[in-house]
Amino acid sequence: MKAFFSLIARDLKLAARQGSAVALSLCFFVIVIVLFPLGVGPEMTVLARIAPGVLWVAALLACLLTLDRIFQADYEDGSLDQLVIGPLPLSFLVLAKVIAHWLTSVLPLIIIAPVLALSLNLASDGVIAVTFALLIGSPTLSLIGAVGAALTMGMRRGGVLLSLLVLPLYIPVLIFGVAAVEAAVAMLPMAPHLLLLGGMSLGALVVGPLAAGAALRLALE
Amino acid sequence: MSLSAENVTCLRGDRLVFRDISFDLAGGQALWVRGRNGAGKSTLLRIAARLLRPQAGRFFWNRTDITEDDEPYHGQYHYIGHQEVLKPVLTVAENLSFWAEFHGQGKASLEQAIEGFELGALRDTPAGLLSAGQKKRTNLARLLASPAPLWILDEPLSALDTHFIDLFRARLSEHLKAGGLALYATHQDLGIDGSQELDLDAGGGA
Amino acid sequence: MAIDLHKYANPRRFLAITSAIYPWSLALTVILLAAGLYTGLFVAPPDYQQGETVRIMFVHVPAAWMGLMIYTFMAVASAVGLIWKHPVADLSAKAAAPIGACFTFLSLVTGSLWGEPMWGTWWVWDARLTSMLILLFLYLGYIALWQSFDDPSKASKAAAILALVGVINVPIIKFSVDWWNTLHQPASVATMSGPKIYSSILTPLLIMGLAYTAFFVTLLIIRVRAEILARRLRILQLSELQER
């Protein structure tokens, strides 16, 4: 257990020292969202109508951009070899890396999402809903993303391949994430959607570390 | 404490790297793996470190077969490869203390490691600022930051000057005297007493 | 020699069995395809609403079935390859992927062709079409992953992991897309569930499904044999290099 937490602590420390990486993905998230009013026009009702989808798609893309950070740096400097032969089982190793990724790369997006939601004229119920939906649904993004990141680790054009592998698997999260927000805006119960998102996160919690662990072992050989 | 290998054969892709390598190493002994470039020294060491799977052959740790189930072998060895395994934004002490903690060790062994490789003056220097030789020493200091009976060392001397080569030799001798084992690949002879040799160019066992 | 270098390249039994099956599956493909197309295009009655265009269904629906079936086949083959390390299983999964992608693509194209007379537009975000489109992306990702590795044994394992993760997701994606569709489609638009299934329609559909399956088996045999021969050639070239 000590190894598990020391690994998370190290990754958090690294992210804090290299704060620019987190700032960059936040900037990306903001810019993508700014593009939409510029693209579809500033009419408030239209923006409010597309806001849930825009927020979720931008969050998916911002998350996708940070996925290579999960393993790539450790792979390049040889740390990954040392982590793999260390005391942690592979699945827990992946889980620790995923938790650190979620805390450093996804949580900041969720924190500024309400501000961006307001700028898109989303109703206040929707703002709360989008925050909750992101909180519950986004672990799936990190967990499934870890599988893709492990499979494409060390490849020359891994980034493009990673998006092709991972984005189709993100679709259910997108659909139910948006549905939760739309339900909240329409004053309908959003609990069923959140439960489904939570269920997907739990499923990904089982499958993701196993598959990513197997992919890691393979990539190091 | 013992490590032995029986008829280990390795293919990379469809290419044969080496075949039928055997050795038998007891506590206090070292094995010098020799061979020209491309003979498979690094590959053999990575196989011994369980980072690669051989296509054939068996491994034994303390006479227990670990070819399939390597549970008894876990945490029993250190592997030093070509990469420096350092995070440039963390200091020398932070880098080492992470690895000590990761292997369940406390502050005491960290101090031992820093002393053992004369890193005291560098302890608060970010690893990104170190010279190649200093990086190598920090990397080698992981050997002391968390004790393990077997050291697997791939080119441990590269980038070290004569003073630090002697220092490293002293650490290795102490490790062996304390009953440890070592498996190392170097171009030059380390002159370790009673070390066995495995010449991969000869294409057979030791 | 301690290990058999030709282990991966010499699955003799597979070659022997498939050369026995091959002429039968080829003949079956031709006969079933002819029968299916004849009954579908000439015997089955035109739909009272859609007229003759309904016949696209006999190409479209079985192609969609095949898209799903072949992905499942790949996942099973991948699991067999990962667990029992059976080299032919890996090669079968690899060989099946482009065939599955083509069937999926065929179902998308015919779906779009069918959509034009039905809805007056070439593409509708209908639940089934959307699911098939996502399935096509899954196929493309799988094929791209295979091609990104130089080492075939690594590629096969990585692709197998992807196929298994993918196959777990297929039902979830299907469910979510269906659900998304009911949420967003106005009820007035007809869905592609098509006309009520009468036996005059079901029979040609099933025959076409069987014909496609036979066609898949035939293509798969050709492709796996080609893969085995290519692997063998590679090893011959490599051993020649080593002797030099």
XYZ file of C-alpha atoms in Angstrom:
671
model
C 0.000 0.000 0.000
C 2.930 2.284 0.782
C 4.239 1.788 -2.748
C 0.800 2.629 -4.189
C 0.492 5.932 -2.348
C 4.140 6.901 -2.785
C 3.683 6.534 -6.540
C 0.587 8.758 -6.545
C 2.389 11.272 -4.337
C 5.376 11.337 -6.680
C 3.178 11.921 -9.739
C 1.345 14.738 -7.982
C 4.648 16.304 -7.006
C 5.912 16.019 -10.576
C 2.737 17.632 -11.915
C 3.059 20.452 -9.379
C 6.657 21.112 -10.407
C 5.741 21.062 -14.093
C 2.557 23.086 -13.705
C 2.640 24.232 -17.320
C 1.353 20.852 -18.552
C -1.847 21.166 -16.529
C -2.236 24.802 -17.585
C -1.893 23.843 -21.239
C -4.701 21.309 -21.185
C -6.895 23.808 -19.336
C -6.179 26.397 -22.035
C -7.060 23.837 -24.682
C -10.371 23.111 -22.943
C -11.229 26.819 -22.763
C -10.231 27.543 -26.379
C -12.286 24.674 -27.786
C -15.329 25.956 -25.927
C -14.702 29.530 -27.068
C -14.668 28.304 -30.674
C -18.311 27.237 -30.504
C -19.954 30.652 -29.938
C -17.660 31.940 -32.691
C -18.686 29.087 -34.960
C -22.451 28.953 -34.401
C -23.088 32.561 -33.458
C -23.673 34.231 -30.095
C -27.414 33.635 -29.890
C -28.033 32.669 -26.267
C -30.798 30.099 -26.817
C -28.714 28.210 -29.371
C -25.713 28.220 -27.043
C -27.772 26.996 -24.108
C -29.155 24.231 -26.337
C -25.716 22.937 -27.413
C -23.861 23.711 -24.150
C -24.025 20.199 -22.584
C -22.694 18.539 -25.731
C -20.016 21.172 -26.277
C -18.761 20.895 -22.690
C -18.592 17.120 -22.830
C -16.929 16.936 -26.241
C -14.355 19.543 -25.196
C -13.702 17.620 -21.976
C -13.231 14.363 -23.922
C -10.743 16.003 -26.268
C -8.846 17.770 -23.483
C -8.614 14.486 -21.602
C -7.490 12.668 -24.744
C -4.634 15.132 -25.207
C -3.272 14.380 -21.743
C -3.494 10.586 -21.949
C 0.021 10.109 -23.311
C 1.279 11.671 -20.080
C 0.114 8.656 -18.068
C 2.981 6.398 -19.126
C 5.101 8.147 -21.732
C 7.509 10.065 -19.455
C 8.123 7.043 -17.240
C 8.627 4.925 -20.324
C 11.185 7.282 -21.822
C 13.405 7.646 -18.763
C 13.302 3.974 -17.785
C 11.213 4.501 -14.646
C 8.497 2.259 -16.029
C 10.868 -0.739 -16.099
C 11.619 -0.120 -12.442
C 7.945 0.343 -11.544
C 6.951 -2.859 -13.318
C 9.533 -4.991 -11.494
C 8.674 -3.318 -8.191
C 6.401 -4.608 -5.450
C 3.090 -3.386 -6.940
C 0.949 -5.758 -9.022
C 0.565 -4.363 -12.534
C -3.136 -3.523 -12.190
C -2.468 -1.486 -9.072
C 0.439 0.217 -10.755
C -1.914 1.270 -13.554
C -4.549 2.307 -11.043
C -2.090 4.546 -9.182
C -1.017 6.176 -12.436
C -4.658 6.635 -13.478
C -5.603 8.208 -10.144
C -2.696 10.629 -10.471
C -3.724 11.411 -14.055
C -7.308 12.042 -13.064
C -6.307 14.311 -10.181
C -3.823 16.329 -12.211
C -5.374 16.422 -15.682
C -9.118 15.827 -15.397
C -10.086 17.350 -12.062
C -8.875 20.851 -13.096
C -11.168 20.646 -16.144
C -14.122 19.792 -13.930
C -13.321 22.695 -11.642
C -13.489 25.292 -14.409
C -16.337 23.588 -16.281
C -19.073 25.457 -14.312
C -17.607 28.826 -15.319
C -17.539 27.809 -18.955
C -21.065 26.385 -18.655
C -22.297 29.764 -17.409
C -20.598 31.506 -20.316
C -22.578 29.239 -22.658
C -25.799 30.359 -20.939
C -26.549 26.952 -19.445
C -29.297 27.077 -16.821
C -28.063 26.860 -13.236
C -29.511 23.347 -12.783
C -27.540 22.329 -15.832
C -24.341 23.836 -14.415
C -24.632 21.707 -11.292
C -25.559 18.677 -13.381
C -22.599 19.028 -15.729
C -20.217 19.204 -12.775
C -21.672 16.077 -11.169
C -21.861 14.209 -14.463
C -18.214 15.015 -15.186
C -17.173 13.964 -11.692
C -18.919 10.617 -11.974
C -18.260 9.899 -15.647
C -14.717 11.126 -16.106
C -12.922 8.297 -14.238
C -14.036 6.089 -17.153
C -12.183 8.426 -19.513
C -8.925 8.069 -17.578
C -9.327 4.314 -17.122
C -10.149 3.488 -20.749
C -7.611 6.057 -21.866
C -4.920 4.246 -19.884
C -5.523 1.133 -22.002
C -5.080 3.141 -25.193
C -2.042 4.947 -23.770
C -0.417 1.655 -22.800
C -1.124 0.126 -26.211
C 0.358 3.067 -28.136
C 3.244 3.750 -25.753
C 6.533 4.430 -27.479
C 5.024 4.642 -30.975
C 6.103 7.398 -33.326
C 2.643 8.583 -34.286
C 0.967 7.200 -31.214
C -1.197 10.264 -30.593
C -3.330 9.946 -33.704
C -3.717 6.207 -33.242
C -4.612 6.762 -29.597
C -7.534 8.995 -30.558
C -8.800 6.429 -33.065
C -8.602 3.672 -30.437
C -10.066 5.578 -27.526
C -12.709 7.990 -28.850
C -15.186 5.330 -30.046
C -15.015 3.804 -26.570
C -15.820 7.192 -25.030
C -19.163 7.448 -26.846
C -21.365 5.901 -24.112
C -19.927 8.308 -21.524
C -20.607 11.220 -23.863
C -24.192 10.136 -24.498
C -25.170 9.626 -20.876
C -23.131 12.580 -19.672
C -24.979 14.917 -22.011
C -28.301 13.242 -21.249
C -27.841 13.869 -17.519
C -27.356 17.583 -18.131
C -30.278 17.821 -20.536
C -32.500 16.005 -18.065
C -31.520 18.458 -15.332
C -32.246 21.435 -17.579
C -35.644 19.952 -18.466
C -36.383 19.473 -14.714
C -36.388 15.699 -15.138
C -34.608 13.364 -12.715
C -30.976 12.954 -13.687
C -30.198 10.202 -11.175
C -30.663 7.346 -13.709
C -28.058 8.866 -16.027
C -25.633 9.486 -13.192
C -26.118 5.905 -12.020
C -25.335 4.637 -15.515
C -22.226 6.836 -15.631
C -21.197 5.501 -12.235
C -21.793 1.950 -13.410
C -19.574 2.520 -16.421
C -16.861 3.939 -14.190
C -17.033 0.861 -11.972
C -16.882 -1.431 -14.994
C -13.908 0.482 -16.355
C -12.293 0.226 -12.923
C -12.258 -3.547 -13.350
C -11.411 -3.838 -17.042
C -9.103 -0.827 -17.492
C -6.257 -1.677 -15.082
C -6.251 -5.339 -16.155
C -6.085 -4.560 -19.870
C -3.655 -1.658 -19.461
C -1.426 -3.805 -17.234
C -1.296 -6.517 -19.881
C -0.544 -3.904 -22.541
C 2.253 -2.402 -20.423
C 3.979 -5.719 -19.922
C 3.767 -6.258 -23.660
C 5.134 -2.835 -24.557
C 8.191 -3.256 -22.365
C 9.224 -6.549 -23.968
C 20.578 -17.516 -1.828
C 21.090 -18.633 -5.408
C 20.068 -17.856 -8.966
C 20.413 -20.302 -11.792
C 19.388 -20.482 -15.400
C 18.999 -23.540 -17.577
C 19.170 -23.516 -21.366
C 17.753 -20.043 -21.787
C 17.022 -19.153 -25.394
C 15.830 -15.815 -26.666
C 14.257 -14.682 -29.923
C 13.573 -11.043 -30.723
C 10.909 -10.859 -33.381
C 11.926 -13.860 -35.443
C 15.682 -13.379 -34.876
C 17.646 -15.713 -32.617
C 19.646 -13.670 -30.067
C 21.247 -16.505 -28.114
C 20.423 -20.017 -27.154
C 21.029 -22.569 -24.433
C 22.582 -20.201 -21.916
C 23.032 -21.706 -18.462
C 24.627 -20.440 -15.279
C 24.557 -21.133 -11.574
C 25.217 -18.383 -9.067
C 25.398 -18.790 -5.281
C 25.412 -16.174 -2.501
C 28.574 -14.031 -2.513
C 29.213 -14.735 -6.196
C 29.137 -12.497 -9.239
C 28.684 -13.358 -12.894
C 30.422 -11.275 -15.525
C 28.464 -11.384 -18.787
C 30.755 -10.653 -21.730
C 30.308 -10.440 -25.465
C 30.606 -8.108 -28.400
C 27.893 -5.557 -29.172
C 24.685 -7.276 -30.156
C 25.632 -10.555 -28.513
C 22.598 -10.231 -26.243
C 24.143 -9.044 -22.950
C 21.394 -6.511 -22.280
C 18.764 -8.989 -23.418
C 20.020 -11.621 -20.993
C 20.037 -9.130 -18.124
C 16.532 -7.941 -18.983
C 15.395 -11.564 -19.005
C 16.983 -12.060 -15.577
C 15.134 -8.933 -14.408
C 11.814 -10.402 -15.678
C 11.378 -7.552 -18.137
C 11.571 -9.974 -21.038
C 10.338 -13.531 -21.393
C 12.722 -16.062 -22.876
C 11.249 -18.362 -25.541
C 12.739 -21.386 -23.797
C 14.676 -22.268 -20.682
C 14.073 -22.195 -16.951
C 15.070 -19.889 -14.085
C 15.481 -20.850 -10.446
C 15.686 -18.596 -7.390
C 16.842 -20.483 -4.270
C 16.201 -23.696 -6.237
C 12.526 -22.738 -6.722
C 11.362 -22.672 -10.316
C 10.368 -19.078 -11.137
C 9.947 -19.519 -14.878
C 6.164 -19.333 -14.682
C 5.365 -18.061 -11.199
C 7.887 -15.429 -10.152
C 6.271 -14.649 -6.804
C 9.311 -15.785 -4.693
C 11.606 -13.688 -6.913
C 9.631 -10.456 -6.467
C 11.544 -7.687 -4.715
C 14.672 -9.841 -4.538
C 16.658 -7.922 -7.157
C 17.634 -4.540 -8.501
C 18.042 -3.822 -12.172
C 20.254 -0.978 -13.398
C 19.826 -0.443 -17.129
C 21.110 2.089 -19.613
C 18.478 4.670 -18.732
C 19.058 6.944 -15.767
C 15.577 6.636 -14.207
C 15.678 10.190 -12.890
C 13.014 12.880 -12.891
C 14.791 16.107 -13.843
C 12.513 18.331 -11.735
C 13.061 16.326 -8.548
C 16.242 16.642 -6.487
C 18.692 13.774 -6.032
C 17.326 13.098 -2.552
C 13.705 13.218 -3.746
C 14.421 10.850 -6.615
C 16.110 8.349 -4.301
C 13.608 8.671 -1.498
C 10.765 7.864 -3.895
C 12.428 4.602 -4.882
C 13.210 3.812 -1.240
C 9.563 4.406 -0.284
C 8.291 2.520 -3.312
C 10.210 -0.510 -2.046
C 8.913 0.042 1.486
C 12.092 1.544 2.956
C 12.486 4.554 5.234
C 14.854 7.478 5.619
C 17.766 5.441 7.018
C 18.496 3.578 3.819
C 18.224 6.830 1.882
C 21.085 8.308 3.915
C 23.080 5.133 3.370
C 22.590 5.433 -0.377
C 23.611 9.091 -0.463
C 26.705 8.384 1.604
C 27.592 5.201 -0.255
C 27.886 6.979 -3.579
C 29.211 10.293 -2.221
C 26.118 12.262 -3.255
C 25.912 14.396 -0.090
C 26.896 17.622 -1.826
C 24.330 17.000 -4.562
C 21.371 15.929 -2.468
C 19.310 19.080 -3.058
C 20.332 19.547 -6.682
C 17.588 18.920 -9.248
C 18.522 15.823 -11.228
C 18.155 17.745 -14.470
C 21.299 19.726 -13.650
C 23.553 16.718 -13.028
C 26.392 15.645 -15.298
C 26.286 12.208 -16.908
C 28.560 10.704 -14.247
C 26.527 12.210 -11.411
C 23.330 10.854 -12.958
C 24.881 7.418 -13.166
C 25.891 7.573 -9.490
C 22.411 8.638 -8.462
C 21.013 5.769 -10.482
C 23.449 3.321 -8.838
C 22.548 4.698 -5.417
C 19.123 3.047 -5.830
C 20.971 -0.202 -5.085
C 21.514 0.960 -1.512
C 18.288 2.973 -1.138
C 16.416 -0.316 -0.810
C 18.455 -3.438 -0.141
C 17.988 -6.490 -2.364
C 20.075 -9.659 -2.495
C 20.604 -9.678 -6.277
C 22.020 -6.825 -8.342
C 21.551 -6.954 -12.098
C 23.823 -4.329 -13.635
C 23.942 -3.407 -17.308
C 27.064 -1.323 -18.029
C 27.271 0.109 -14.493
C 30.605 1.827 -15.194
C 29.669 3.939 -18.207
C 30.253 7.670 -17.579
C 32.088 7.027 -14.269
C 35.666 8.263 -13.744
C 38.370 6.107 -12.112
C 37.633 7.330 -8.592
C 33.990 6.399 -8.842
C 34.757 3.128 -10.596
C 36.809 2.213 -7.502
C 33.993 3.423 -5.287
C 31.480 1.311 -7.175
C 33.802 -1.704 -7.012
C 34.024 -1.251 -3.241
C 30.203 -1.160 -2.935
C 29.888 -4.264 -5.091
C 32.519 -6.121 -3.037
C 30.722 -5.225 0.195
C 27.459 -6.443 -1.312
C 29.034 -9.763 -2.289
C 30.776 -10.145 1.068
C 27.437 -9.746 2.780
C 26.231 -12.752 0.823
C 24.664 -10.859 -2.078
C 24.684 -11.866 -5.747
C 25.461 -9.824 -8.826
C 25.013 -10.213 -12.541
C 26.838 -7.592 -14.555
C 27.708 -6.756 -18.125
C 30.749 -4.536 -18.631
C 33.395 -4.121 -21.279
C 36.239 -4.025 -18.778
C 37.084 -6.594 -16.144
C 35.943 -5.414 -12.727
C 38.464 -7.712 -11.046
C 35.987 -9.122 -8.544
C 37.418 -12.110 -6.698
C 35.884 -15.416 -7.620
C 33.526 -13.965 -10.222
C 32.362 -16.339 -12.916
C 32.432 -15.468 -16.576
C 29.797 -16.008 -19.208
C 30.994 -15.288 -22.726
C 28.034 -14.901 -25.060
C 30.339 -14.919 -28.094
C 31.320 -18.489 -27.228
C 27.648 -19.386 -27.697
C 27.268 -21.660 -24.726
C 26.923 -21.907 -20.980
C 29.481 -20.856 -18.397
C 17.770 -26.959 -31.259
C 15.907 -26.199 -28.062
C 12.944 -24.547 -29.694
C 11.244 -24.817 -33.012
C 11.875 -21.673 -35.009
C 9.116 -22.710 -37.349
C 6.498 -23.081 -34.650
C 4.764 -19.910 -35.766
C 5.074 -20.558 -39.444
C 4.218 -24.182 -39.740
C 0.729 -24.930 -38.551
C 0.487 -27.950 -40.832
C -2.760 -29.196 -39.442
C -4.467 -25.923 -40.089
C -3.272 -25.898 -43.677
C -4.409 -29.495 -44.177
C -7.857 -28.921 -42.696
C -8.461 -25.693 -44.549
C -7.450 -27.088 -47.908
C -10.100 -29.764 -47.358
C -12.757 -27.190 -46.422
C -11.849 -24.573 -48.993
C -13.498 -26.011 -52.170
C -16.721 -26.729 -50.220
C -16.941 -23.280 -48.714
C -16.248 -21.735 -52.101
C -18.963 -23.783 -53.763
C -21.355 -23.040 -50.910
C -20.666 -19.326 -51.262
C -21.498 -19.322 -54.965
C -24.659 -21.409 -54.594
C -26.034 -19.567 -51.562
C -25.225 -16.156 -52.994
C -26.988 -17.001 -56.231
C -29.993 -18.410 -54.366
C -30.139 -15.521 -51.933
C -29.871 -12.847 -54.594
C -32.448 -14.602 -56.793
C -35.021 -15.013 -54.029
C -34.308 -11.566 -52.673
C -34.343 -9.645 -55.919
C -36.943 -11.585 -57.904
C -39.056 -13.854 -55.717
C -39.712 -11.737 -52.638
C -42.663 -9.358 -53.055
C -42.052 -5.592 -53.211
C -43.023 -3.678 -50.101
C -46.433 -1.987 -50.320
C -44.934 1.275 -49.056
C -41.331 1.262 -50.236
C -41.764 -0.629 -53.487
C -38.732 -2.240 -55.071
C -36.217 -0.313 -52.963
C -36.917 -2.617 -50.055
C -34.730 -5.182 -51.822
C -31.647 -3.279 -50.682
C -32.441 -4.817 -47.330
C -31.291 -8.237 -48.548
C -27.799 -6.868 -49.021
C -27.880 -4.448 -46.132
C -29.201 -6.362 -43.145
C -27.024 -9.498 -43.473
C -23.974 -7.252 -43.992
C -24.721 -5.569 -40.669
C -25.090 -9.001 -39.043
C -21.711 -9.988 -40.435
C -20.103 -6.794 -39.147
C -21.126 -7.675 -35.616
C -20.479 -11.391 -35.968
C -16.961 -10.960 -37.329
C -16.026 -8.578 -34.525
C -17.212 -11.179 -32.030
C -15.265 -13.822 -33.916
C -12.135 -11.648 -33.687
C -12.601 -11.221 -29.956
C -12.986 -14.976 -29.438
C -9.954 -15.686 -31.636
C -7.990 -13.033 -29.726
C -8.896 -14.604 -26.393
C -7.819 -18.015 -27.681
C -4.580 -16.476 -28.957
C -3.868 -14.731 -25.652
C -4.768 -17.599 -23.348
C -3.549 -20.662 -25.250
C -0.989 -18.810 -27.353
C -2.318 -20.467 -30.483
C -0.609 -18.732 -33.416
C -3.363 -19.489 -35.934
C -5.916 -17.805 -33.652
C -3.929 -14.553 -33.738
C -3.623 -14.724 -37.489
C -7.345 -15.458 -37.875
C -8.253 -12.370 -35.870
C -5.911 -10.268 -37.969
C -7.189 -11.740 -41.229
C -10.831 -11.312 -40.236
C -10.595 -7.599 -39.406
C -10.506 -6.155 -42.954
C -13.305 -8.513 -44.022
C -15.430 -7.369 -41.100
C -14.614 -3.745 -41.863
C -15.727 -4.278 -45.479
C -19.047 -5.847 -44.443
C -19.596 -2.980 -42.001
C -18.797 -0.494 -44.719
C -21.124 -2.318 -47.119
C -23.938 -2.091 -44.596
C -23.298 1.638 -44.187
C -23.278 2.302 -47.928
C -26.392 0.241 -48.585
C -28.060 1.808 -45.562
C -27.352 5.201 -46.998
C -28.627 4.127 -50.433
C -31.761 2.788 -48.823
C -32.175 5.994 -46.829
C -32.382 8.164 -49.903
C -35.720 6.819 -51.239
C -37.043 6.240 -47.691
C -36.235 9.559 -46.062
C -35.058 11.652 -49.002
C -31.602 12.043 -47.514
C -28.386 10.059 -47.825
C -27.613 9.937 -44.161
C -29.824 9.820 -41.115
C -28.521 9.577 -37.564
C -30.524 6.442 -37.156
C -29.533 4.260 -34.188
C -28.491 1.279 -36.283
C -26.535 3.259 -38.853
C -24.773 5.190 -36.095
C -23.868 1.997 -34.249
C -22.492 0.511 -37.456
C -20.449 3.662 -38.044
C -18.907 3.359 -34.579
C -18.253 -0.327 -35.230
C -16.399 0.691 -38.387
C -14.186 2.958 -36.270
C -13.492 0.059 -33.909
C -12.420 -2.041 -36.905
C -10.217 0.740 -38.273
C -8.564 1.235 -34.878
C -7.874 -2.490 -34.661
C -6.353 -2.604 -38.145
C -4.303 0.552 -37.491
C -2.948 -0.898 -34.253
C -1.838 -4.046 -36.073
C 0.021 -1.984 -38.619
C 1.766 0.159 -36.012
C 3.987 -2.656 -34.751
C 7.052 -4.025 -36.508
C 7.071 -7.193 -34.458
C 4.097 -9.402 -35.407
C 4.004 -11.275 -32.091
C 3.746 -7.982 -30.195
C 1.160 -6.654 -32.622
C -1.003 -9.738 -32.193
C -1.080 -9.415 -28.410
C -1.737 -5.667 -28.429
C -4.513 -6.073 -30.984
C -5.975 -8.926 -28.958
C -6.173 -6.728 -25.862
C -7.895 -4.041 -27.932
C -10.373 -6.497 -29.439
C -11.316 -7.804 -26.002
C -11.785 -4.316 -24.547
C -13.743 -3.420 -27.694
C -16.072 -6.396 -27.522
C -16.980 -5.564 -23.927
C -17.862 -2.080 -25.130
C -19.879 -3.072 -28.206
C -23.096 -3.860 -26.282
C -22.646 -0.750 -24.120
C -22.185 1.402 -27.204
C -25.164 -0.263 -28.881
C -27.347 0.320 -25.835
C -26.271 3.924 -25.412
C -26.742 4.764 -29.086
C -30.214 3.174 -29.165
C -31.109 5.141 -26.101
C -29.656 8.362 -27.513
C -31.695 7.785 -30.643
C -35.027 7.392 -28.875
C -34.251 10.590 -26.986
C -33.484 12.714 -30.013
C -35.502 11.249 -32.894
C -38.945 12.746 -33.355
C -41.371 9.843 -33.286
C -42.734 10.583 -36.774
C -39.570 9.526 -38.578
C -39.636 5.874 -39.508
C -36.832 3.800 -38.106
C -34.950 1.220 -40.034
C -36.662 -1.674 -38.321
C -38.167 -2.061 -41.787
C -41.379 -3.771 -42.718
C -42.837 -6.517 -40.644
C -40.888 -9.681 -41.237
C -42.854 -12.155 -43.327
C -41.437 -15.496 -44.259
C -41.224 -14.405 -47.901
C -38.736 -11.820 -46.724
C -37.128 -13.790 -43.930
C -36.097 -16.685 -46.164
C -33.964 -14.653 -48.586
C -32.523 -12.731 -45.610
C -31.410 -15.929 -43.944
C -30.046 -17.362 -47.189
C -28.072 -14.176 -47.745
C -26.801 -14.343 -44.166
C -25.580 -17.896 -44.745
C -24.065 -16.907 -48.094
C -22.150 -14.069 -46.447
C -20.970 -16.428 -43.726
C -19.702 -18.918 -46.302
C -18.073 -16.057 -48.186
C -16.408 -14.929 -44.945
C -15.079 -18.428 -44.256
C -13.712 -18.659 -47.805
C -11.983 -15.282 -47.607
C -10.699 -16.034 -44.140
C -9.091 -19.275 -45.303
C -7.405 -17.480 -48.196
C -6.164 -14.665 -45.966
C -4.925 -16.837 -43.105
C -3.059 -19.075 -45.554
C -1.482 -16.008 -47.107
C -0.486 -14.763 -43.636
C 1.098 -18.111 -42.781
C 3.035 -18.171 -46.041
C 4.188 -14.571 -45.525
C 5.364 -15.417 -42.006
C 7.206 -18.445 -43.366
C 8.873 -16.355 -46.052
C 10.003 -13.830 -43.440
C 11.596 -16.529 -41.326
C 13.355 -18.027 -44.362
C 14.750 -14.601 -45.226
C 15.858 -14.022 -41.656
C 17.567 -17.395 -41.293
C 19.353 -16.736 -44.576
C 20.554 -13.420 -43.130
C 21.804 -15.123 -40.000
C 23.760 -17.737 -41.915
C 25.579 -15.061 -43.846
